PDB file of C-alpha atoms (C1' of nucleotides) in Angstrom:
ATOM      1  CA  UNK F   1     -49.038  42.495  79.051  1.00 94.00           C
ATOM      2  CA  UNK F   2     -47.625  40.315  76.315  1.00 96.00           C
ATOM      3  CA  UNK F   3     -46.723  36.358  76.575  1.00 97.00           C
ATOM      4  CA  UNK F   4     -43.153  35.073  75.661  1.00 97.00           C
ATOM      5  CA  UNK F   5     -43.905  34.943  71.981  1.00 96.00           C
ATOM      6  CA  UNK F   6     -45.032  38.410  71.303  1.00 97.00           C
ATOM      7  CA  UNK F   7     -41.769  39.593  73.511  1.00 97.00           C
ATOM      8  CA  UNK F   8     -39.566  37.552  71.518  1.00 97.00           C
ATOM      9  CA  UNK F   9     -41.107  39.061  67.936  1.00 96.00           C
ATOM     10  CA  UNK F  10     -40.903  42.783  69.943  1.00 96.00           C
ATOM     11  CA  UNK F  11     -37.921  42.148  70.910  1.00 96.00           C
ATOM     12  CA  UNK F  12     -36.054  40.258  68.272  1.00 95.00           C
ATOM     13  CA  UNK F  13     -35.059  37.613  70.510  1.00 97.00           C
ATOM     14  CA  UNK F  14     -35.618  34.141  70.811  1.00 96.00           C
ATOM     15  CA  UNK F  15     -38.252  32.581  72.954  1.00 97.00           C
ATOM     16  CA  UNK F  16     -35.254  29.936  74.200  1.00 96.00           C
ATOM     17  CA  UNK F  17     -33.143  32.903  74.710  1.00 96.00           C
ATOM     18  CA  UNK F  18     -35.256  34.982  76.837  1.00 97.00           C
ATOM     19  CA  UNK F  19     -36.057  32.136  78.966  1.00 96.00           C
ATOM     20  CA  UNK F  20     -31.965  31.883  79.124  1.00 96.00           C
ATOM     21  CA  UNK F  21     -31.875  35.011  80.529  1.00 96.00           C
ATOM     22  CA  UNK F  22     -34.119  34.692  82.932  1.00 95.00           C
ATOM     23  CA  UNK F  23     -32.675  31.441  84.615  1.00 93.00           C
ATOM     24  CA  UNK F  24     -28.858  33.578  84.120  1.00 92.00           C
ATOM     25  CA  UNK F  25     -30.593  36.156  85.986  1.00 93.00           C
ATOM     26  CA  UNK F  26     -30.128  39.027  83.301  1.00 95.00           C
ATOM     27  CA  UNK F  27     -33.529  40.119  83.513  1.00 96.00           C
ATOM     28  CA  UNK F  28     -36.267  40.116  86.385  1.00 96.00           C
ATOM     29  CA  UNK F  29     -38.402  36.576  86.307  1.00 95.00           C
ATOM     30  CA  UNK F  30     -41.599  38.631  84.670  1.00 97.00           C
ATOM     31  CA  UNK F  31     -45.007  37.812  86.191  1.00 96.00           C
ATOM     32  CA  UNK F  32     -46.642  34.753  85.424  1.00 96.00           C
ATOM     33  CA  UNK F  33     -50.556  34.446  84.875  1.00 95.00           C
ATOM     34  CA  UNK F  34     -52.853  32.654  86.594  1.00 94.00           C
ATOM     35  CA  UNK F  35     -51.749  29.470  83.630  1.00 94.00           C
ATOM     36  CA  UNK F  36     -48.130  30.003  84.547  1.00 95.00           C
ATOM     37  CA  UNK F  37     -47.380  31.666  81.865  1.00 97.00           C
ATOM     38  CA  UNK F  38     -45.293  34.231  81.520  1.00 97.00           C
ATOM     39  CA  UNK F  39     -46.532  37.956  81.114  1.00 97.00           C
ATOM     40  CA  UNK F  40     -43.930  41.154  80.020  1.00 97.00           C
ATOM     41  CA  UNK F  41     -45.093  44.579  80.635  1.00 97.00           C
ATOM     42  CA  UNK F  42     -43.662  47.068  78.198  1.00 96.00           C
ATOM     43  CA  UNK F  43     -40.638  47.805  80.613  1.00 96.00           C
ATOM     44  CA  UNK F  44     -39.913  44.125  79.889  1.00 97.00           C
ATOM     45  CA  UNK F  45     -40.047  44.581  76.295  1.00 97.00           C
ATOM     46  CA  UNK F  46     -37.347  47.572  76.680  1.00 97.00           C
ATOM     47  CA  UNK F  47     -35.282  45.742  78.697  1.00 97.00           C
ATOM     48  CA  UNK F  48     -35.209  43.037  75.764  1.00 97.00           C
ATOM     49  CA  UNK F  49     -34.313  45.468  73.182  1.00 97.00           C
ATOM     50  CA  UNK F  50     -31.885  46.865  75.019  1.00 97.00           C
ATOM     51  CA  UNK F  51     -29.707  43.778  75.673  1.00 97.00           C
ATOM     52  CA  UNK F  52     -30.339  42.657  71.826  1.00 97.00           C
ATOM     53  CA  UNK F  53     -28.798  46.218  70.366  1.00 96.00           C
ATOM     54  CA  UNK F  54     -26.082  45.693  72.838  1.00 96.00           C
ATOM     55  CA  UNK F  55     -25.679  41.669  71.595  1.00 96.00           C
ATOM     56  CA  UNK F  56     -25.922  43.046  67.813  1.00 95.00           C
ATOM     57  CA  UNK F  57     -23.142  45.648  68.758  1.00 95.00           C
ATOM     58  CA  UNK F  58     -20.736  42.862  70.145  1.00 94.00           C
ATOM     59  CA  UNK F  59     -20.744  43.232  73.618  1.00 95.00           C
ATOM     60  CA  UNK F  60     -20.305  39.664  75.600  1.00 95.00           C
ATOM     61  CA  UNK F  61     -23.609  38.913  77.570  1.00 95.00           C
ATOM     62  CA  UNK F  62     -21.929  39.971  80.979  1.00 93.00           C
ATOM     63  CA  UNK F  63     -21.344  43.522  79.642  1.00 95.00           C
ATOM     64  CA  UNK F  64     -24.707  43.507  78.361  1.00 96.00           C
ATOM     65  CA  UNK F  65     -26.016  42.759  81.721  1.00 95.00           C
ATOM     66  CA  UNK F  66     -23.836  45.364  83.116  1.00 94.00           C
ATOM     67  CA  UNK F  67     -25.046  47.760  80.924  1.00 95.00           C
ATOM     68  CA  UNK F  68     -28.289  47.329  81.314  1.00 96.00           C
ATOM     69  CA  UNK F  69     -28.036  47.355  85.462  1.00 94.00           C
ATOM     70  CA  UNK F  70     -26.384  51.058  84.540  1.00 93.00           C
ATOM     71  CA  UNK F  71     -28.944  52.095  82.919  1.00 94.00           C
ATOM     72  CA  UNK F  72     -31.564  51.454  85.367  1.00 92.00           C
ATOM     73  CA  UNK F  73     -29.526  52.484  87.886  1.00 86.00           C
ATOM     74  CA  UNK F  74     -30.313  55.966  89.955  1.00 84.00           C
ATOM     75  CA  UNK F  75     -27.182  57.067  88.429  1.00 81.00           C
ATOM     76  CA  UNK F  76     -26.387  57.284  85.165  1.00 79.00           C
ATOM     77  CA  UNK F  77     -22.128  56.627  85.051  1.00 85.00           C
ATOM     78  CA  UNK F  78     -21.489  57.578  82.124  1.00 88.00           C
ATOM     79  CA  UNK F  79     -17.483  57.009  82.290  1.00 88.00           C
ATOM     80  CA  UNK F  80     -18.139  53.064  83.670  1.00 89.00           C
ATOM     81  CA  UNK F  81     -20.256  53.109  79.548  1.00 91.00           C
ATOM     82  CA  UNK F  82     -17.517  54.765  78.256  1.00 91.00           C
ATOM     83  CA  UNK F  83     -14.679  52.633  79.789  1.00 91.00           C
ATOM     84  CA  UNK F  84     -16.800  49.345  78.517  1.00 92.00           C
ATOM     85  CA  UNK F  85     -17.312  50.178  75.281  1.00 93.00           C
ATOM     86  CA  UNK F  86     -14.006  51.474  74.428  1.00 92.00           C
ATOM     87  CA  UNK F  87     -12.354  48.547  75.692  1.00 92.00           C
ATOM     88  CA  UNK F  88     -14.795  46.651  73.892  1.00 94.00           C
ATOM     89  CA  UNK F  89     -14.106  48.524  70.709  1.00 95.00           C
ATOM     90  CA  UNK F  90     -10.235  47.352  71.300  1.00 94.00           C
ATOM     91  CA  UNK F  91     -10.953  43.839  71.137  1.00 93.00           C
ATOM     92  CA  UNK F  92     -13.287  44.174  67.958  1.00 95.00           C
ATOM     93  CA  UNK F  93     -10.191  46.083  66.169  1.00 95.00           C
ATOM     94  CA  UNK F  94      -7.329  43.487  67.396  1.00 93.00           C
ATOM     95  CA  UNK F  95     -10.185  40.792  65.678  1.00 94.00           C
ATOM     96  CA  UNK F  96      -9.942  43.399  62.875  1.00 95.00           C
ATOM     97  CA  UNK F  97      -6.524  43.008  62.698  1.00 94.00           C
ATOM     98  CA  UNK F  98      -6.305  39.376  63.180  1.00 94.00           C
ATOM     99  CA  UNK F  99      -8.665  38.543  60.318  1.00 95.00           C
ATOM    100  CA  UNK F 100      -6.938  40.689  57.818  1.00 95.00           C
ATOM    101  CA  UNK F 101      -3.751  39.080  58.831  1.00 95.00           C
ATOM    102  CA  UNK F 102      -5.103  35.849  58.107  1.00 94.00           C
ATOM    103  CA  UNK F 103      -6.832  36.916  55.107  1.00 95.00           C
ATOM    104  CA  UNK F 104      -3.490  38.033  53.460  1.00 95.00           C
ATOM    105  CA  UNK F 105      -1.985  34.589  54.331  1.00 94.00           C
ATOM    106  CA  UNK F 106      -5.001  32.609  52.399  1.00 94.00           C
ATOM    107  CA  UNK F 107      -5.181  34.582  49.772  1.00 93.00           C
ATOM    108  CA  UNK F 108      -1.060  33.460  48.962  1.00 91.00           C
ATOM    109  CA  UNK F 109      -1.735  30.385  49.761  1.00 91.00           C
ATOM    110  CA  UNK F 110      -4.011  29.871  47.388  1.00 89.00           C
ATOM    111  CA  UNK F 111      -2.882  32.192  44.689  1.00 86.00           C
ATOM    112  CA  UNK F 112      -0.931  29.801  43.089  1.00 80.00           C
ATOM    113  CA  UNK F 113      -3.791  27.060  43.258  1.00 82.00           C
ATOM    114  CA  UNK F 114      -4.751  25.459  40.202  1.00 73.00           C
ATOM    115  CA  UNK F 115      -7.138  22.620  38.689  1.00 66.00           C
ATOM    116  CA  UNK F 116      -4.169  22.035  36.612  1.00 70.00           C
ATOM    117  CA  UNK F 117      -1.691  21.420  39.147  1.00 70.00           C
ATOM    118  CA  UNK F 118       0.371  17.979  39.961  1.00 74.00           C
ATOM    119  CA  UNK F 119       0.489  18.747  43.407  1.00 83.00           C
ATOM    120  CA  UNK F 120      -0.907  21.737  45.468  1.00 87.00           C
ATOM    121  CA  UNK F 121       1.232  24.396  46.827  1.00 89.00           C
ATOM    122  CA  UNK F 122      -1.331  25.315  49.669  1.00 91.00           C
ATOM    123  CA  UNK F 123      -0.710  21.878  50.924  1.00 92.00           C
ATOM    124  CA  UNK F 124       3.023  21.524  50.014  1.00 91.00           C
ATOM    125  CA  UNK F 125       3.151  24.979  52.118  1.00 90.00           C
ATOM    126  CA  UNK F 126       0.956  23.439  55.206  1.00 93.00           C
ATOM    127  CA  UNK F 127       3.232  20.600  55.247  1.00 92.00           C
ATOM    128  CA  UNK F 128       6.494  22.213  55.786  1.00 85.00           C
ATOM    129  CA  UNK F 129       8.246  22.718  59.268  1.00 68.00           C
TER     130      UNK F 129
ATOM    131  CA  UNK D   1       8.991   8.008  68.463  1.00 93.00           C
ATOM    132  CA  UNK D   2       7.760  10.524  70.970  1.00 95.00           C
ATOM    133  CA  UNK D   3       5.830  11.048  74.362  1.00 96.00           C
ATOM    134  CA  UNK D   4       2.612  13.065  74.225  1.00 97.00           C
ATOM    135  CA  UNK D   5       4.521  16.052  75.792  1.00 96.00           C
ATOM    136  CA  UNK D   6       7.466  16.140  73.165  1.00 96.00           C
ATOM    137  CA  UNK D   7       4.279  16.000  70.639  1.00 97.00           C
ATOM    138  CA  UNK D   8       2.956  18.885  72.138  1.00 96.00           C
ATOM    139  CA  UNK D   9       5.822  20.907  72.007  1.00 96.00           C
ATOM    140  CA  UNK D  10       6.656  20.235  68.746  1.00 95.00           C
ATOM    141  CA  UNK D  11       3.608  20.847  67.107  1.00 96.00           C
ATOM    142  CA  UNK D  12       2.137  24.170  69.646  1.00 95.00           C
ATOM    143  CA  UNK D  13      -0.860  21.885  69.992  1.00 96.00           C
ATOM    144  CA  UNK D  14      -1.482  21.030  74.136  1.00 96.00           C
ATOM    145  CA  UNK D  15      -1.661  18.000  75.506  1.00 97.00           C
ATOM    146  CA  UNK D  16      -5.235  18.042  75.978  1.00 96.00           C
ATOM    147  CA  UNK D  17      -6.215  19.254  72.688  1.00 96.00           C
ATOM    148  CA  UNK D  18      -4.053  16.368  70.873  1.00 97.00           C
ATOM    149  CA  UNK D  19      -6.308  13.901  73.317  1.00 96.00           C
ATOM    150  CA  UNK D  20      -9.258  15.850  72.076  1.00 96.00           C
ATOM    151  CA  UNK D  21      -8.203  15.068  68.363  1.00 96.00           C
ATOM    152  CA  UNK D  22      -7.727  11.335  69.336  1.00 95.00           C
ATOM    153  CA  UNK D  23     -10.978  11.165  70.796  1.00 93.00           C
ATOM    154  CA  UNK D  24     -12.654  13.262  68.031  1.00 92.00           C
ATOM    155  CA  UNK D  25     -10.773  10.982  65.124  1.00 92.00           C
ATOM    156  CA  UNK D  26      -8.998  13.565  63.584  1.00 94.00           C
ATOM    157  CA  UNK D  27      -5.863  11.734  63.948  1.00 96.00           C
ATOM    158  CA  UNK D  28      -5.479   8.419  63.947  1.00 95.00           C
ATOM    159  CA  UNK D  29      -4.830   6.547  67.446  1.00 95.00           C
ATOM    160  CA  UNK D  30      -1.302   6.537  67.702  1.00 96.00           C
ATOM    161  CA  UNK D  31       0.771   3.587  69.256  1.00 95.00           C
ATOM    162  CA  UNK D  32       1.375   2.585  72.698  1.00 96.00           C
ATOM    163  CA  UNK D  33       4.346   1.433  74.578  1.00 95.00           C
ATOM    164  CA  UNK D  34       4.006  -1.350  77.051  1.00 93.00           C
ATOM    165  CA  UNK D  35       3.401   1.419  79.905  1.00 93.00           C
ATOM    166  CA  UNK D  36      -0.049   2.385  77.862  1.00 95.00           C
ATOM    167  CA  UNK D  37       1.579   5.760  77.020  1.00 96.00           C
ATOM    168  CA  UNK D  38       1.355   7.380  73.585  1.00 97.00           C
ATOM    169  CA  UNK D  39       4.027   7.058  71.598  1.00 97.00           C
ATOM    170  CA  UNK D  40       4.528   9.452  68.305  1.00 97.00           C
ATOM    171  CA  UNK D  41       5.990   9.048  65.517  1.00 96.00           C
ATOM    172  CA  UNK D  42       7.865  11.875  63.587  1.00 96.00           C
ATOM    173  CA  UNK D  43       4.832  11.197  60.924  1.00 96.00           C
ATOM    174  CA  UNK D  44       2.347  11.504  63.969  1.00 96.00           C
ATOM    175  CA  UNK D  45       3.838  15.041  64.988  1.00 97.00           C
ATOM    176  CA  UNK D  46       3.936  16.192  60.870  1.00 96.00           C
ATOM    177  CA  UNK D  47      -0.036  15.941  61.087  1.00 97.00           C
ATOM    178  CA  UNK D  48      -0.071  17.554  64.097  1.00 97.00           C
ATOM    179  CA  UNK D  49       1.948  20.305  62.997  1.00 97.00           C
ATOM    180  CA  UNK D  50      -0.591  20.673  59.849  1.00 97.00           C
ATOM    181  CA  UNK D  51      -3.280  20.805  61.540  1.00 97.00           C
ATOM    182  CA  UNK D  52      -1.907  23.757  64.244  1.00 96.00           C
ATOM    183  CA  UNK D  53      -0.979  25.628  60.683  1.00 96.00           C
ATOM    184  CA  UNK D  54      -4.742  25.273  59.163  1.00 96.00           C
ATOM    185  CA  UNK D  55      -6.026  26.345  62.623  1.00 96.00           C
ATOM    186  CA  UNK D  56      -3.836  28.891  63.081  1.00 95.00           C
ATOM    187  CA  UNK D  57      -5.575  30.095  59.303  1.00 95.00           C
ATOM    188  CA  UNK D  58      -8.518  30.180  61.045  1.00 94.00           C
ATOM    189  CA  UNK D  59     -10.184  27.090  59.356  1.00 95.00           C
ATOM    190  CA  UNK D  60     -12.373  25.416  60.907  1.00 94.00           C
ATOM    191  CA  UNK D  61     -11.942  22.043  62.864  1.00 95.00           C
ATOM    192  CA  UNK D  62     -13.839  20.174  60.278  1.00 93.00           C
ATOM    193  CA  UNK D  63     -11.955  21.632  57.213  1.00 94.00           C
ATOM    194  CA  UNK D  64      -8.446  21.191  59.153  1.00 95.00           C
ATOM    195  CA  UNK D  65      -9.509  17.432  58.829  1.00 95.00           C
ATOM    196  CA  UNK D  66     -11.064  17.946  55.381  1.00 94.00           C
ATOM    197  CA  UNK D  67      -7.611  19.254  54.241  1.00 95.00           C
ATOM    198  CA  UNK D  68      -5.252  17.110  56.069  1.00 95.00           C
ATOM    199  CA  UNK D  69      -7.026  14.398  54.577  1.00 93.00           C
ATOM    200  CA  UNK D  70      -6.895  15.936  51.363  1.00 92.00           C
ATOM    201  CA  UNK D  71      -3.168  16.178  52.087  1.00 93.00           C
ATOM    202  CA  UNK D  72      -2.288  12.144  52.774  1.00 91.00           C
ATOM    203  CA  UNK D  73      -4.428  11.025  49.635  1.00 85.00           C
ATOM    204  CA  UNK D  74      -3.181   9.519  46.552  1.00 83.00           C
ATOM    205  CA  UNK D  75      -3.838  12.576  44.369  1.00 80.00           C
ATOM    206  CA  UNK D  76      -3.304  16.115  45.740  1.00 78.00           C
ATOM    207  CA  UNK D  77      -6.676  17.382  44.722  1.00 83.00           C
ATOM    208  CA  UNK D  78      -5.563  20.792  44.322  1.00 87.00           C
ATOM    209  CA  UNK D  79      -9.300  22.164  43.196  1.00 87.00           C
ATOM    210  CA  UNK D  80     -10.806  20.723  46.177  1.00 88.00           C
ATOM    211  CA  UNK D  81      -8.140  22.840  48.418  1.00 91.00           C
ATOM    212  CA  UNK D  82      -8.877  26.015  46.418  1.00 90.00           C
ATOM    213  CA  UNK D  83     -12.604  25.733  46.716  1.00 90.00           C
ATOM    214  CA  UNK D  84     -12.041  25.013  50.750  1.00 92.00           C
ATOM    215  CA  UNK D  85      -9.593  28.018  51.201  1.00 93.00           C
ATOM    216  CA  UNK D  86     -11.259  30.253  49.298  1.00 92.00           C
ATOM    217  CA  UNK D  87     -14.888  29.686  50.821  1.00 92.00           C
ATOM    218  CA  UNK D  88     -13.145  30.307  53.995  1.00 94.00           C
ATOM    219  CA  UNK D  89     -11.457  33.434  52.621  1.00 94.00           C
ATOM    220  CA  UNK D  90     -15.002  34.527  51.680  1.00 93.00           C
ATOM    221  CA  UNK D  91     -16.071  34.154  55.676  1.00 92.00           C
ATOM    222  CA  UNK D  92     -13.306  35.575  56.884  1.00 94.00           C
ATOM    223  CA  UNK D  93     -13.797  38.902  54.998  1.00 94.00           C
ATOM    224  CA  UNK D  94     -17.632  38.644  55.787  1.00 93.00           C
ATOM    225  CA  UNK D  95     -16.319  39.029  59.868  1.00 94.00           C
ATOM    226  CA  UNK D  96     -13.955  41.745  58.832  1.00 95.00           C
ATOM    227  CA  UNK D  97     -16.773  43.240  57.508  1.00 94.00           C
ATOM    228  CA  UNK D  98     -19.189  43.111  60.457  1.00 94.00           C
ATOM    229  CA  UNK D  99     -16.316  43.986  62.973  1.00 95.00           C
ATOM    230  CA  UNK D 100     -15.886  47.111  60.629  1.00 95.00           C
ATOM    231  CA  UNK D 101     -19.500  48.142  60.654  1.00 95.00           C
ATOM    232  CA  UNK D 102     -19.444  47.588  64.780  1.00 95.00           C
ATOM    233  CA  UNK D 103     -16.424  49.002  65.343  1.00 95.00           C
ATOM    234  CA  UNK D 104     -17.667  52.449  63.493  1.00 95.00           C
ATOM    235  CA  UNK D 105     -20.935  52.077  65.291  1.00 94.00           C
ATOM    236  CA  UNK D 106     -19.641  51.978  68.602  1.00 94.00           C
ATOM    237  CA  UNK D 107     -17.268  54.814  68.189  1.00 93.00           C
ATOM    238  CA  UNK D 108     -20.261  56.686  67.085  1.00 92.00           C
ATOM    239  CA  UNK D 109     -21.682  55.930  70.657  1.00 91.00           C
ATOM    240  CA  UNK D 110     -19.357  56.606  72.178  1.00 90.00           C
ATOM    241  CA  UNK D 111     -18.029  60.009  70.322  1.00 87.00           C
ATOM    242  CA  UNK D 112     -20.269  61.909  73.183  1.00 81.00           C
ATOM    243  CA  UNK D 113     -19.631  60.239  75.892  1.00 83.00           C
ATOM    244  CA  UNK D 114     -17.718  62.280  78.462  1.00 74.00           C
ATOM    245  CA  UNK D 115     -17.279  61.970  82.382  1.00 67.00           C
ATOM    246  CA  UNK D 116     -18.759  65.192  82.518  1.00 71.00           C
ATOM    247  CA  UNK D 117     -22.357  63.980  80.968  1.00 71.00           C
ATOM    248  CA  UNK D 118     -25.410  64.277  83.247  1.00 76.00           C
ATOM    249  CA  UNK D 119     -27.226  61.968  81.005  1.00 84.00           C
ATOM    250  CA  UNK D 120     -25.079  59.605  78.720  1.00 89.00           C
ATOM    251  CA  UNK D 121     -25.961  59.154  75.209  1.00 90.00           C
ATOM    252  CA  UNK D 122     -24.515  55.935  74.419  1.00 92.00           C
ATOM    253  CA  UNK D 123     -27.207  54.783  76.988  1.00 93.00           C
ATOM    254  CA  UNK D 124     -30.242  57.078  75.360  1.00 92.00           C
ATOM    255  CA  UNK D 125     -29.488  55.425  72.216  1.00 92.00           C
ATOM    256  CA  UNK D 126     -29.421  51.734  73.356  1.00 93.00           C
ATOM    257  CA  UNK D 127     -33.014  52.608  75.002  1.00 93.00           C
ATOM    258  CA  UNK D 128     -34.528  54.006  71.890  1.00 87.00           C
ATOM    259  CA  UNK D 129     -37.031  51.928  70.022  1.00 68.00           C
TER     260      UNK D 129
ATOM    261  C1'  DC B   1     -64.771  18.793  69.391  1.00 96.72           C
ATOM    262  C1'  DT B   2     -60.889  18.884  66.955  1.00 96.72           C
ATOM    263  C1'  DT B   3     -56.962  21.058  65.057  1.00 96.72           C
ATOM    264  C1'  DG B   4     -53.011  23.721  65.445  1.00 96.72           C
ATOM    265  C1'  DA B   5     -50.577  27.233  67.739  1.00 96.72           C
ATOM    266  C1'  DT B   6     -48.426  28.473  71.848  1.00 96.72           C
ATOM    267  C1'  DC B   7     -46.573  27.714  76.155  1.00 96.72           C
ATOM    268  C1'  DC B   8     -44.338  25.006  80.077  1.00 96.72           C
ATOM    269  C1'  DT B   9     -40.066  22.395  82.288  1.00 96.72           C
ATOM    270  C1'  DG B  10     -35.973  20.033  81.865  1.00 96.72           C
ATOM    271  C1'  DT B  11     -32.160  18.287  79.474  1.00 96.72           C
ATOM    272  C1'  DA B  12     -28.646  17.874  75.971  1.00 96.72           C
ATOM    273  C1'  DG B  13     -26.039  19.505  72.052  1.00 96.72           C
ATOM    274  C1'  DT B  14     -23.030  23.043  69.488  1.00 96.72           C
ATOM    275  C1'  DG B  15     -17.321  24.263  68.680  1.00 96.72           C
ATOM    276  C1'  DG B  16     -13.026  23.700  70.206  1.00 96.72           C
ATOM    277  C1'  DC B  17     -10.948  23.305  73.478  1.00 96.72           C
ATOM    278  C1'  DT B  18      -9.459  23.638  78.703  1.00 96.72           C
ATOM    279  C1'  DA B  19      -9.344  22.290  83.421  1.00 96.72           C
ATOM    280  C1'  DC B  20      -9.699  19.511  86.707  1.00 96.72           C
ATOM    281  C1'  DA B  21      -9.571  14.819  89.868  1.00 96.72           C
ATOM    282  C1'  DG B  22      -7.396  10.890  91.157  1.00 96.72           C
ATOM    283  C1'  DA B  23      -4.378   7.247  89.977  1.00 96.72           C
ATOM    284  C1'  DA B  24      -0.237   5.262  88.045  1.00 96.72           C
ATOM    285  C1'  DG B  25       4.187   5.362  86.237  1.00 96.72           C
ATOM    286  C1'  DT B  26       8.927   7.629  85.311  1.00 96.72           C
ATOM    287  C1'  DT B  27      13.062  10.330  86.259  1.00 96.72           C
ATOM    288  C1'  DA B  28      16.237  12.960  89.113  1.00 96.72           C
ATOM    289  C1'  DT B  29      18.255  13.897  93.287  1.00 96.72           C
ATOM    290  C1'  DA B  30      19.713  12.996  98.270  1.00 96.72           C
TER     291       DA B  30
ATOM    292  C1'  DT N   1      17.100   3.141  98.343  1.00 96.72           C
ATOM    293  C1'  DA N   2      13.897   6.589  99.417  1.00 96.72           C
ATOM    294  C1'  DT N   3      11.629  10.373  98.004  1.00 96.72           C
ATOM    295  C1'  DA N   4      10.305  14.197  95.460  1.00 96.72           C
ATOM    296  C1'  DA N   5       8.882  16.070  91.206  1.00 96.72           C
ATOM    297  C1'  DC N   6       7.403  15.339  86.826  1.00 96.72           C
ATOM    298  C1'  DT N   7       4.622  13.144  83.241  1.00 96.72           C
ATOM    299  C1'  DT N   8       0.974  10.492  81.663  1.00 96.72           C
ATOM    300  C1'  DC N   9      -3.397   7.981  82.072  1.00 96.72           C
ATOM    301  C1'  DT N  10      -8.847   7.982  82.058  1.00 96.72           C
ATOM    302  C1'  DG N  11     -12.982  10.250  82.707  1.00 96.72           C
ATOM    303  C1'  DT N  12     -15.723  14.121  83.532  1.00 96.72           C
ATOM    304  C1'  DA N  13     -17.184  18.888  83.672  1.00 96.72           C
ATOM    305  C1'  DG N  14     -16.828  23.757  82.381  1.00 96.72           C
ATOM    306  C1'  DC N  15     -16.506  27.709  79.022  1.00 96.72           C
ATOM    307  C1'  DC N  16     -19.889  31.058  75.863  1.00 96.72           C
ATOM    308  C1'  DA N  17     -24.336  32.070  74.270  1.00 96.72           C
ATOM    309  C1'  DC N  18     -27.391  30.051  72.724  1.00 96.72           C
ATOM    310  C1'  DT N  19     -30.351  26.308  70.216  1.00 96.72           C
ATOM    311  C1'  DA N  20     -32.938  22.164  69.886  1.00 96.72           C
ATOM    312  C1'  DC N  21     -35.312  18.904  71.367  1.00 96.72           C
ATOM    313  C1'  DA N  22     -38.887  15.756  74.343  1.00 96.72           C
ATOM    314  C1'  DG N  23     -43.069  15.335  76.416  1.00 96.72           C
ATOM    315  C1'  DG N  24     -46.727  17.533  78.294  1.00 96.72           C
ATOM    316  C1'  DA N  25     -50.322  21.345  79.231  1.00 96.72           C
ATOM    317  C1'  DT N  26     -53.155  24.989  77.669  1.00 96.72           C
ATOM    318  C1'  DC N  27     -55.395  28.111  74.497  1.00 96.72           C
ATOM    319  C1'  DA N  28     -57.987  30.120  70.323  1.00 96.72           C
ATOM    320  C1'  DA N  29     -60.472  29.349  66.093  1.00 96.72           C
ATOM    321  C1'  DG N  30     -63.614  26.904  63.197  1.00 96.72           C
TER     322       DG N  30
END
DNA sequence: CTTGATCCTGTAGTGGCTACAGAAGTTATA
DNA sequence: TATAACTTCTGTAGCCACTACAGGATCAAG
């Protein structure tokens, strides 16, 4: 059994965060010692990892939850994974999308940009109607 | 000179979020009329309007500001625009970058994932160490 | 016995809005 | 003129997913 600290460097997250999970109910309130402290057992741990790959791969908290309640479940639905992650992977590629739009319009903007300049055309630009 | 709604739909910015702006000093106060509304003038809606273009760019709150102040002083300091743009250029493509690398490593877990699965291996994966 | 690390609870702040509640005033129609 | 519907006002709270305290208790090492 391992206190907060040693599950947050196992796990790779936070000691504030964990705690945040456990008050949002994401994971099971772990046992506490007799000092009130709070004690993970290795399934605790895995649990921990599990939501942080699924935090470092994007998903929003709540699907990280739901994942997580799929995999422990008796069941393993793998089409419920499926369906999250691939709509998942449509909102990453509309961001995708977004940001490269948005890159092409700052990089004109500022293309003509210049110390030397009387007055700016990026500003001139933002300024019109 | 304008009510708060006709400043909202002229510059795509809501109601709430020019109040917000108010509140947060990023424009100044505007007049009021002897009812205690708002009242805009058509200088009042041209910041507004800036500011919905540099968000819309994906700047930052605090640059929007930066550059609409930038944008009312005496000398257009051109360099000072550049070096704002193009630091936010740099984070943009940094994002583009991440949502690449997610993006390819969620279709990787997901390439096997079929309704037919008894076990599924997006779910194996998140639960390796 | 002291120092320093770790842990506890509870609360507030982050960014950038957005959504109320409840009151007051304005405008359009009957 | 009455009334309905719209707009605006202030102030507060919620969103996401943490993160950062404050102020106290406990623990391990020297």
């Amino acid at each position: 059994m391992f206190a907060i600290g040693e599950a947050s460097r196992q796990s790779g997250i936070g000691i504030e965060t964990i705690r945040y999970y456990e008050r949002e109910g994401i994971v099971p309130k772990p046992e506490r010692a007799s000092n009130n402290r709070r004690m993970y057992a290795t399934q605790d741990i895995g649990r921990l990892r599990f939501l942080k790959k699924c935090r470092d791969l994007g998903f929003p908290l709540a699907d990280a939850r739901t994942l997580l309640e799929l995999s422990e479940g008796d069941s393993e639905d793998c089409q419920s994974v499926k369906d999250l992650a691939e709509h998942h992977v449509l909102n990453v590629r509309e961001k995708i999308e977004e940001l490269e739009r948005l890159e092409a319009a700052l990089t004109e903007l500022t293309a003509n940009c210049d110390s030397g300049n009387v007055s700016c055309p990026m500003l001139s630009q933002l300024r019109t109607l």
